[in-house]
Amino acid sequence: MDSSGLYLDITGFAHSTPGWVQSLAEIWTKNGLLLFGLLFLLVWWRARTLGDRAMALAVLAPLATALAYVASELLKTFVHEDRPCRAVSGALPSLVTCPAVGDWSFPSNHSVIAGAAAVALIMASRRLAPLVVPLALLMAFSRVFVGVHYPHDVALGLLFGASLVPLVVLALTGPAGRMIRTMRTSEVRSAVRFTGPGPARHG
């Protein structure tokens, strides 16, 4: 798959934007995934007063996202695609440091994580969809904007993460829900503090 033409168009546009836009893009592409981590924590905290299934989905959200990242890393070992900031002839310098040789381009780990996290969070709380979907798309776009990924790296990365997470969550929701129920009714205080009392004990 060759998306180098679109890559040149996007990176050319990136270099035409004001410096503050480029700086924001650099900050977002490096640190934006932390926002998904914060949302995981907020969903978990809210689920402490909800049912066992809600807590299971909250706990599985970061776990499924982590598994998507591991799968992405494994895929990189089979697809040795060099970074476009080195491989594309005539490309402008990337806005961030071009990753070292051997840090392969396909798929974009950032995009896999963003797609996985967005779907996992939506499964845990549908009301987050209007927030997390744009954030995931913005993360993916930023990786091309700063010059370290091809468009196909991020597009397929998003789809890969978003497709893998539901399989993991659906497979583990039942067992996780039973574990949550056991923890909530146990005498182990740390377990109850982690899971919360659930709706029956709240208040």
Backbone as CSV, one residue per row, in Angstrom:
resi,resn,N_x,N_y,N_z,CA_x,CA_y,CA_z,C_x,C_y,C_z
1,MET,0.840,-1.190,0.000,0.000,0.000,0.000,0.881,1.247,0.000
2,ASP,0.618,2.152,-0.931,1.433,3.357,-1.044,0.573,4.594,-0.794
3,SER,0.786,5.236,0.345,0.071,6.478,0.645,1.061,7.631,0.799
4,SER,2.205,7.495,0.122,3.246,8.511,0.253,2.820,9.857,-0.318
5,GLY,1.981,9.823,-1.366,1.500,11.082,-1.932,0.679,11.869,-0.926
6,LEU,-0.236,11.173,-0.270,-1.045,11.829,0.756,-0.173,12.257,1.929
7,TYR,0.813,11.455,2.247,1.758,11.819,3.308,2.442,13.146,2.989
8,LEU,2.898,13.303,1.750,3.560,14.546,1.349,2.608,15.729,1.420
9,ASP,1.353,15.496,1.045,0.363,16.577,1.112,0.140,17.031,2.555
10,ILE,-0.020,16.057,3.470,-0.314,16.393,4.874,0.886,17.038,5.541
11,THR,2.074,16.493,5.309,3.263,17.079,5.945,3.598,18.440,5.337
12,GLY,3.294,18.609,4.059,3.477,19.924,3.458,2.546,20.945,4.087
13,PHE,1.293,20.520,4.311,0.341,21.392,4.996,0.812,21.699,6.411
14,ALA,1.346,20.685,7.100,1.820,20.875,8.474,2.884,21.965,8.535
15,HIS,3.804,21.965,7.576,4.881,22.953,7.577,4.381,24.350,7.214
16,SER,3.193,24.440,6.634,2.643,25.754,6.285,1.843,26.379,7.423
17,THR,1.592,25.609,8.477,0.796,26.116,9.596,1.659,26.960,10.518
18,PRO,1.028,27.832,11.329,1.804,28.648,12.272,2.579,27.773,13.268
19,GLY,3.616,28.354,13.821,4.460,27.616,14.759,3.710,27.089,15.957
20,TRP,2.720,27.847,16.441,1.994,27.397,17.631,1.142,26.164,17.323
21,VAL,0.661,26.066,16.084,-0.096,24.869,15.686,0.831,23.661,15.674
22,GLN,2.015,23.842,15.121,2.986,22.746,15.094,3.380,22.327,16.505
23,SER,3.538,23.312,17.389,3.902,23.000,18.774,2.796,22.222,19.470
24,LEU,1.542,22.633,19.254,0.416,21.907,19.843,0.353,20.482,19.314
25,ALA,0.615,20.317,18.020,0.597,18.978,17.424,1.680,18.095,18.044
26,GLU,2.852,18.671,18.273,3.938,17.908,18.897,3.567,17.490,20.320
27,ILE,2.977,18.410,21.068,2.567,18.085,22.446,1.493,17.012,22.446
28,TRP,0.503,17.160,21.572,-0.602,16.202,21.523,-0.127,14.817,21.101
29,THR,0.702,14.759,20.053,1.112,13.449,19.544,1.981,12.700,20.550
30,LYS,2.701,13.453,21.418,3.554,12.809,22.421,2.796,12.454,23.696
31,ASN,1.818,13.289,24.066,1.194,13.142,25.383,-0.313,12.892,25.363
32,GLY,-0.924,12.932,24.189,-2.378,12.824,24.114,-2.948,11.526,24.653
33,LEU,-2.171,10.450,24.560,-2.673,9.165,25.051,-2.898,9.180,26.557
34,LEU,-2.230,10.102,27.254,-2.441,10.206,28.703,-3.880,10.575,29.032
35,LEU,-4.535,11.289,28.111,-5.922,11.662,28.344,-6.819,10.426,28.371
36,PHE,-6.514,9.448,27.515,-7.270,8.199,27.556,-7.055,7.491,28.893
37,GLY,-5.839,7.561,29.414,-5.574,6.974,30.722,-6.403,7.625,31.807
38,LEU,-6.534,8.943,31.746,-7.361,9.653,32.716,-8.824,9.227,32.600
39,LEU,-9.292,9.055,31.377,-10.678,8.618,31.171,-10.896,7.200,31.698
40,PHE,-9.887,6.339,31.558,-9.989,4.999,32.149,-10.215,5.103,33.653
41,LEU,-9.459,5.975,34.301,-9.592,6.143,35.755,-10.968,6.679,36.129
42,LEU,-11.467,7.645,35.380,-12.775,8.217,35.671,-13.893,7.187,35.493
43,VAL,-13.797,6.370,34.445,-14.795,5.327,34.207,-14.751,4.285,35.324
44,TRP,-13.541,3.919,35.748,-13.409,2.964,36.862,-14.018,3.535,38.138
45,TRP,-13.728,4.783,38.449,-14.237,5.390,39.674,-15.763,5.440,39.672
46,ARG,-16.331,5.794,38.542,-17.791,5.848,38.424,-18.401,4.457,38.577
47,ALA,-17.705,3.439,38.036,-18.239,2.074,38.062,-18.250,1.473,39.458
48,ARG,-17.543,2.064,40.409,-17.515,1.537,41.772,-18.899,1.542,42.417
49,THR,-19.794,2.388,41.944,-21.150,2.432,42.493,-22.172,1.832,41.536
50,LEU,-21.686,1.152,40.503,-22.579,0.533,39.525,-22.521,-0.988,39.646
51,GLY,-23.202,-1.666,38.748,-23.292,-3.122,38.810,-21.978,-3.817,38.471
52,ASP,-21.977,-5.126,38.655,-20.771,-5.925,38.426,-20.304,-5.844,36.971
53,ARG,-21.253,-5.862,36.047,-20.888,-5.813,34.621,-20.233,-4.476,34.277
54,ALA,-20.771,-3.386,34.838,-20.199,-2.064,34.577,-18.767,-1.990,35.083
55,MET,-18.518,-2.526,36.261,-17.162,-2.534,36.789,-16.253,-3.431,35.957
56,ALA,-16.774,-4.568,35.513,-15.984,-5.456,34.667,-15.553,-4.747,33.385
57,LEU,-16.473,-4.018,32.758,-16.151,-3.287,31.532,-15.119,-2.193,31.813
58,ALA,-15.228,-1.544,32.968,-14.278,-0.497,33.323,-12.879,-1.063,33.528
59,VAL,-12.792,-2.226,34.144,-11.497,-2.855,34.396,-10.902,-3.421,33.109
60,LEU,-11.761,-3.961,32.265,-11.282,-4.573,31.026,-10.846,-3.536,29.990
61,ALA,-11.335,-2.315,30.102,-11.013,-1.290,29.096,-9.503,-1.082,28.947
62,PRO,-8.776,-0.775,30.030,-7.319,-0.615,29.862,-6.608,-1.930,29.552
63,LEU,-7.128,-3.041,30.079,-6.504,-4.340,29.808,-6.594,-4.676,28.322
64,ALA,-7.773,-4.507,27.734,-7.953,-4.802,26.313,-7.111,-3.872,25.455
65,THR,-6.992,-2.623,25.869,-6.167,-1.667,25.134,-4.697,-2.076,25.178
66,ALA,-4.252,-2.535,26.339,-2.868,-2.994,26.473,-2.607,-4.211,25.584
67,LEU,-3.572,-5.116,25.513,-3.419,-6.295,24.656,-3.373,-5.895,23.182
68,ALA,-4.137,-4.870,22.804,-4.094,-4.370,21.429,-2.710,-3.815,21.111
69,TYR,-2.129,-3.133,22.074,-0.769,-2.602,21.880,0.234,-3.746,21.691
70,VAL,0.134,-4.782,22.511,1.036,-5.930,22.382,0.884,-6.580,21.007
71,ALA,-0.363,-6.724,20.557,-0.614,-7.300,19.234,-0.021,-6.423,18.136
72,SER,-0.088,-5.110,18.323,0.495,-4.184,17.348,2.009,-4.343,17.280
73,GLU,2.629,-4.481,18.436,4.078,-4.682,18.465,4.466,-5.991,17.783
74,LEU,3.671,-7.018,17.989,3.948,-8.300,17.321,3.814,-8.169,15.808
75,LEU,2.802,-7.420,15.367,2.596,-7.230,13.939,3.771,-6.494,13.311
76,LYS,4.347,-5.550,14.043,5.497,-4.802,13.532,6.687,-5.715,13.234
77,THR,6.787,-6.821,13.967,7.916,-7.724,13.745,7.797,-8.478,12.420
78,PHE,6.605,-8.484,11.847,6.402,-9.159,10.568,6.368,-8.185,9.391
79,VAL,6.018,-6.936,9.656,5.914,-5.941,8.592,6.998,-4.887,8.825
80,HIS,8.101,-5.029,8.144,9.239,-4.128,8.358,9.155,-2.940,7.408
81,GLU,8.266,-2.031,7.728,8.091,-0.832,6.902,8.869,0.328,7.515
82,ASP,9.788,0.892,6.748,10.579,1.999,7.262,9.720,3.252,7.418
83,ARG,10.144,4.124,8.290,9.399,5.358,8.547,9.432,6.267,7.317
84,PRO,8.319,6.950,7.050,8.280,7.828,5.880,9.227,9.010,5.991
85,CYS,9.560,9.421,7.210,10.489,10.543,7.386,11.888,10.197,6.891
86,ARG,12.159,8.899,6.647,13.410,8.479,6.021,13.193,7.981,4.597
87,ALA,12.052,7.334,4.367,11.882,6.587,3.125,11.288,7.385,1.966
88,VAL,10.541,8.435,2.262,9.846,9.165,1.193,10.761,10.236,0.604
89,SER,11.001,10.125,-0.677,11.859,11.083,-1.360,11.199,12.459,-1.405
90,GLY,11.952,13.469,-1.062,11.436,14.831,-1.123,10.625,15.253,0.074
91,ALA,10.533,14.388,1.085,9.741,14.732,2.273,10.441,15.816,3.082
92,LEU,9.638,16.722,3.622,10.166,17.751,4.513,10.557,17.110,5.842
93,PRO,11.433,17.748,6.618,11.825,17.180,7.917,10.603,16.988,8.821
94,SER,10.573,15.892,9.550,9.465,15.640,10.472,9.504,16.652,11.610
95,LEU,8.336,16.971,12.143,8.253,17.964,13.216,8.786,17.420,14.530
96,VAL,8.784,16.104,14.674,9.405,15.461,15.826,10.525,14.573,15.315
97,THR,11.369,14.116,16.208,12.509,13.293,15.807,12.045,12.018,15.107
98,CYS,12.621,11.755,13.958,12.282,10.537,13.221,12.786,9.327,14.011
99,PRO,11.897,8.364,14.322,12.318,7.197,15.108,13.487,6.449,14.462
100,ALA,14.237,5.768,15.288,15.441,5.080,14.828,15.104,3.940,13.861
101,VAL,16.079,3.564,13.079,15.934,2.421,12.187,15.616,1.175,13.013
102,GLY,14.636,0.414,12.573,14.198,-0.755,13.330,12.967,-0.495,14.153
103,ASP,12.628,0.771,14.356,11.350,1.140,14.976,10.371,1.311,13.823
104,TRP,9.765,0.198,13.426,9.010,0.137,12.183,7.732,0.976,12.220
105,SER,7.268,1.298,11.038,6.187,2.274,10.895,4.786,1.671,10.935
106,PHE,4.641,0.434,10.460,3.299,-0.160,10.362,3.104,-1.283,11.376
107,PRO,1.971,-1.224,12.112,0.998,-0.127,12.182,1.461,0.936,13.180
108,SER,0.763,2.041,13.209,1.049,3.087,14.189,0.547,2.651,15.556
109,ASN,1.472,2.454,16.498,1.069,2.049,17.845,0.148,3.074,18.498
110,HIS,0.459,4.356,18.288,-0.388,5.399,18.861,-1.820,5.270,18.362
111,SER,-1.965,4.978,17.076,-3.301,4.860,16.494,-4.007,3.595,16.971
112,VAL,-3.261,2.510,17.093,-3.843,1.277,17.622,-4.364,1.509,19.038
113,ILE,-3.542,2.131,19.861,-3.950,2.397,21.243,-5.142,3.334,21.281
114,ALA,-5.113,4.380,20.466,-6.219,5.346,20.450,-7.520,4.685,20.000
115,GLY,-7.458,3.894,18.931,-8.661,3.206,18.458,-9.176,2.205,19.470
116,ALA,-8.250,1.468,20.081,-8.638,0.479,21.082,-9.241,1.157,22.307
117,ALA,-8.579,2.207,22.786,-9.061,2.901,23.976,-10.432,3.534,23.744
118,ALA,-10.621,4.112,22.567,-11.909,4.740,22.269,-13.039,3.726,22.313
119,VAL,-12.853,2.584,21.666,-13.903,1.564,21.647,-14.115,0.987,23.043
120,ALA,-13.032,0.736,23.761,-13.151,0.187,25.116,-13.916,1.142,26.027
121,LEU,-13.636,2.425,25.906,-14.325,3.414,26.734,-15.798,3.531,26.350
122,ILE,-16.087,3.433,25.069,-17.482,3.477,24.626,-18.250,2.267,25.144
123,MET,-17.611,1.109,25.144,-18.256,-0.086,25.670,-18.548,0.045,27.164
124,ALA,-17.668,0.780,27.857,-17.851,0.982,29.298,-18.836,2.112,29.585
125,SER,-18.894,3.109,28.706,-19.788,4.253,28.900,-20.074,4.889,27.545
126,ARG,-21.245,4.594,26.989,-21.567,5.083,25.645,-21.570,6.598,25.550
127,ARG,-21.813,7.261,26.664,-21.863,8.723,26.644,-20.520,9.354,26.285
128,LEU,-19.448,8.576,26.359,-18.130,9.107,26.035,-17.846,9.129,24.536
129,ALA,-18.695,8.524,23.739,-18.442,8.419,22.302,-18.166,9.767,21.631
130,PRO,-18.980,10.813,21.880,-18.717,12.093,21.209,-17.376,12.712,21.575
131,LEU,-16.787,12.276,22.686,-15.482,12.788,23.105,-14.346,11.936,22.572
132,VAL,-14.426,10.624,22.774,-13.266,9.773,22.502,-13.057,9.491,21.020
133,VAL,-14.125,9.462,20.229,-13.944,9.219,18.790,-13.135,10.348,18.144
134,PRO,-13.496,11.631,18.348,-12.648,12.692,17.791,-11.225,12.681,18.326
135,LEU,-11.065,12.339,19.608,-9.721,12.290,20.182,-8.875,11.216,19.503
136,ALA,-9.478,10.060,19.236,-8.744,8.976,18.576,-8.359,9.371,17.150
137,LEU,-9.295,9.996,16.444,-9.012,10.433,15.070,-7.926,11.508,15.056
138,LEU,-7.983,12.409,16.025,-6.976,13.468,16.110,-5.602,12.893,16.420
139,MET,-5.545,11.886,17.291,-4.266,11.252,17.592,-3.695,10.606,16.333
140,ALA,-4.529,9.889,15.604,-4.057,9.229,14.390,-3.553,10.256,13.374
141,PHE,-4.332,11.304,13.159,-3.938,12.331,12.192,-2.629,13.004,12.608
142,SER,-2.453,13.215,13.904,-1.250,13.908,14.376,0.017,13.143,14.035
143,ARG,-0.078,11.814,13.974,1.114,11.011,13.678,1.593,11.228,12.243
144,VAL,0.663,11.501,11.349,1.037,11.845,9.972,1.465,13.309,9.917
145,PHE,0.725,14.157,10.603,0.991,15.594,10.615,2.419,15.903,11.044
146,VAL,2.900,15.208,12.076,4.273,15.467,12.546,5.311,14.716,11.718
147,GLY,4.862,13.847,10.820,5.757,13.257,9.841,6.330,11.893,10.129
148,VAL,5.807,11.174,11.135,6.443,9.906,11.507,5.667,8.668,11.049
149,HIS,4.527,8.867,10.398,3.755,7.727,9.904,3.097,8.048,8.569
150,TYR,2.900,7.001,7.776,2.091,7.110,6.569,0.606,7.152,6.956
151,PRO,-0.238,7.708,6.084,-1.688,7.666,6.351,-2.229,6.249,6.527
152,HIS,-1.711,5.283,5.750,-2.241,3.922,5.897,-1.815,3.291,7.220
153,ASP,-0.702,3.732,7.774,-0.285,3.236,9.091,-1.318,3.569,10.151
154,VAL,-1.805,4.805,10.102,-2.723,5.258,11.152,-4.152,4.783,10.897
155,ALA,-4.561,4.759,9.627,-5.926,4.318,9.319,-6.120,2.851,9.691
156,LEU,-5.189,2.009,9.285,-5.300,0.589,9.599,-4.998,0.330,11.075
157,GLY,-4.168,1.177,11.671,-3.923,1.062,13.114,-5.188,1.306,13.913
158,LEU,-5.913,2.354,13.560,-7.191,2.626,14.224,-8.139,1.444,14.101
159,LEU,-8.269,0.926,12.875,-9.188,-0.195,12.637,-8.745,-1.449,13.385
160,PHE,-7.450,-1.679,13.430,-6.924,-2.855,14.124,-7.257,-2.795,15.610
161,GLY,-6.961,-1.670,16.232,-7.244,-1.528,17.658,-8.728,-1.579,17.956
162,ALA,-9.504,-0.892,17.128,-10.959,-0.836,17.342,-11.622,-2.182,17.106
163,SER,-11.048,-3.018,16.259,-11.634,-4.334,15.964,-11.248,-5.380,16.997
164,LEU,-10.045,-5.260,17.548,-9.560,-6.269,18.481,-10.201,-6.148,19.861
165,VAL,-10.397,-4.925,20.308,-10.909,-4.700,21.660,-12.262,-5.356,21.925
166,PRO,-13.254,-5.222,21.047,-14.548,-5.868,21.342,-14.435,-7.375,21.525
167,LEU,-13.546,-8.014,20.778,-13.365,-9.461,20.911,-12.853,-9.813,22.305
168,VAL,-11.879,-9.031,22.769,-11.303,-9.276,24.100,-12.341,-9.005,25.183
169,VAL,-13.012,-7.863,25.084,-13.967,-7.468,26.120,-15.136,-8.438,26.192
170,LEU,-15.695,-8.790,25.049,-16.847,-9.701,25.042,-16.470,-11.082,25.582
171,ALA,-15.246,-11.517,25.292,-14.804,-12.830,25.772,-14.589,-12.847,27.277
172,LEU,-14.196,-11.704,27.846,-13.804,-11.680,29.254,-14.820,-11.024,30.186
173,THR,-15.874,-10.423,29.654,-16.825,-9.719,30.509,-17.485,-10.643,31.524
174,GLY,-17.899,-11.828,31.078,-18.544,-12.785,31.982,-17.645,-13.191,33.136
175,PRO,-16.453,-13.725,32.845,-15.539,-14.099,33.936,-15.150,-12.919,34.813
176,ALA,-14.929,-11.755,34.207,-14.547,-10.583,34.995,-15.686,-10.145,35.904
177,GLY,-16.917,-10.218,35.409,-18.068,-9.856,36.227,-18.213,-10.755,37.438
178,ARG,-17.975,-12.049,37.236,-18.050,-12.988,38.373,-16.944,-12.715,39.386
179,MET,-15.770,-12.360,38.889,-14.664,-12.033,39.786,-14.977,-10.768,40.584
180,ILE,-15.552,-9.779,39.915,-15.933,-8.537,40.598,-16.939,-8.828,41.704
181,ARG,-17.917,-9.674,41.410,-18.947,-10.028,42.395,-18.302,-10.694,43.616
182,THR,-17.351,-11.580,43.364,-16.661,-12.256,44.454,-15.857,-11.269,45.293
183,MET,-15.184,-10.358,44.626,-14.377,-9.372,45.341,-15.250,-8.448,46.190
184,ARG,-16.406,-8.072,45.645,-17.290,-7.157,46.365,-17.913,-7.794,47.610
185,THR,-18.051,-9.092,47.604,-18.666,-9.775,48.747,-17.628,-10.413,49.665
186,SER,-16.361,-10.173,49.382,-15.303,-10.763,50.211,-15.064,-9.911,51.449
187,GLU,-14.260,-10.441,52.332,-13.886,-9.722,53.547,-12.564,-8.971,53.381
188,VAL,-12.032,-9.013,52.192,-10.752,-8.343,51.917,-11.034,-6.876,51.608
189,ARG,-10.624,-6.015,52.492,-10.968,-4.595,52.364,-10.370,-3.968,51.113
190,SER,-9.148,-4.334,50.761,-8.520,-3.745,49.584,-9.284,-4.117,48.311
191,ALA,-9.828,-5.342,48.280,-10.609,-5.771,47.117,-11.895,-4.962,47.006
192,VAL,-12.547,-4.731,48.135,-13.792,-3.964,48.135,-13.519,-2.503,47.794
193,ARG,-12.402,-1.980,48.279,-12.054,-0.597,47.947,-11.808,-0.439,46.453
194,PHE,-11.187,-1.467,45.849,-10.899,-1.398,44.420,-12.176,-1.481,43.588
195,THR,-13.037,-2.424,43.902,-14.238,-2.633,43.092,-15.369,-1.693,43.461
196,GLY,-15.325,-1.149,44.688,-16.442,-0.349,45.167,-17.552,-1.253,45.667
197,PRO,-18.516,-0.714,46.388,-19.565,-1.534,46.968,-20.628,-1.989,45.964
198,GLY,-20.669,-1.323,44.805,-21.744,-1.644,43.872,-23.028,-0.955,44.266
199,PRO,-24.083,-1.058,43.465,-25.324,-0.330,43.738,-26.027,-0.777,45.013
200,ALA,-25.891,-2.072,45.372,-26.634,-2.595,46.533,-26.138,-1.987,47.828
201,ARG,-24.804,-1.739,47.912,-24.224,-1.250,49.148,-24.032,0.256,49.155
202,HIS,-24.205,0.898,48.027,-23.952,2.335,47.942,-24.924,3.123,48.777
203,GLY,-24.384,4.085,49.492,-25.250,4.968,50.274,-25.464,4.484,51.663
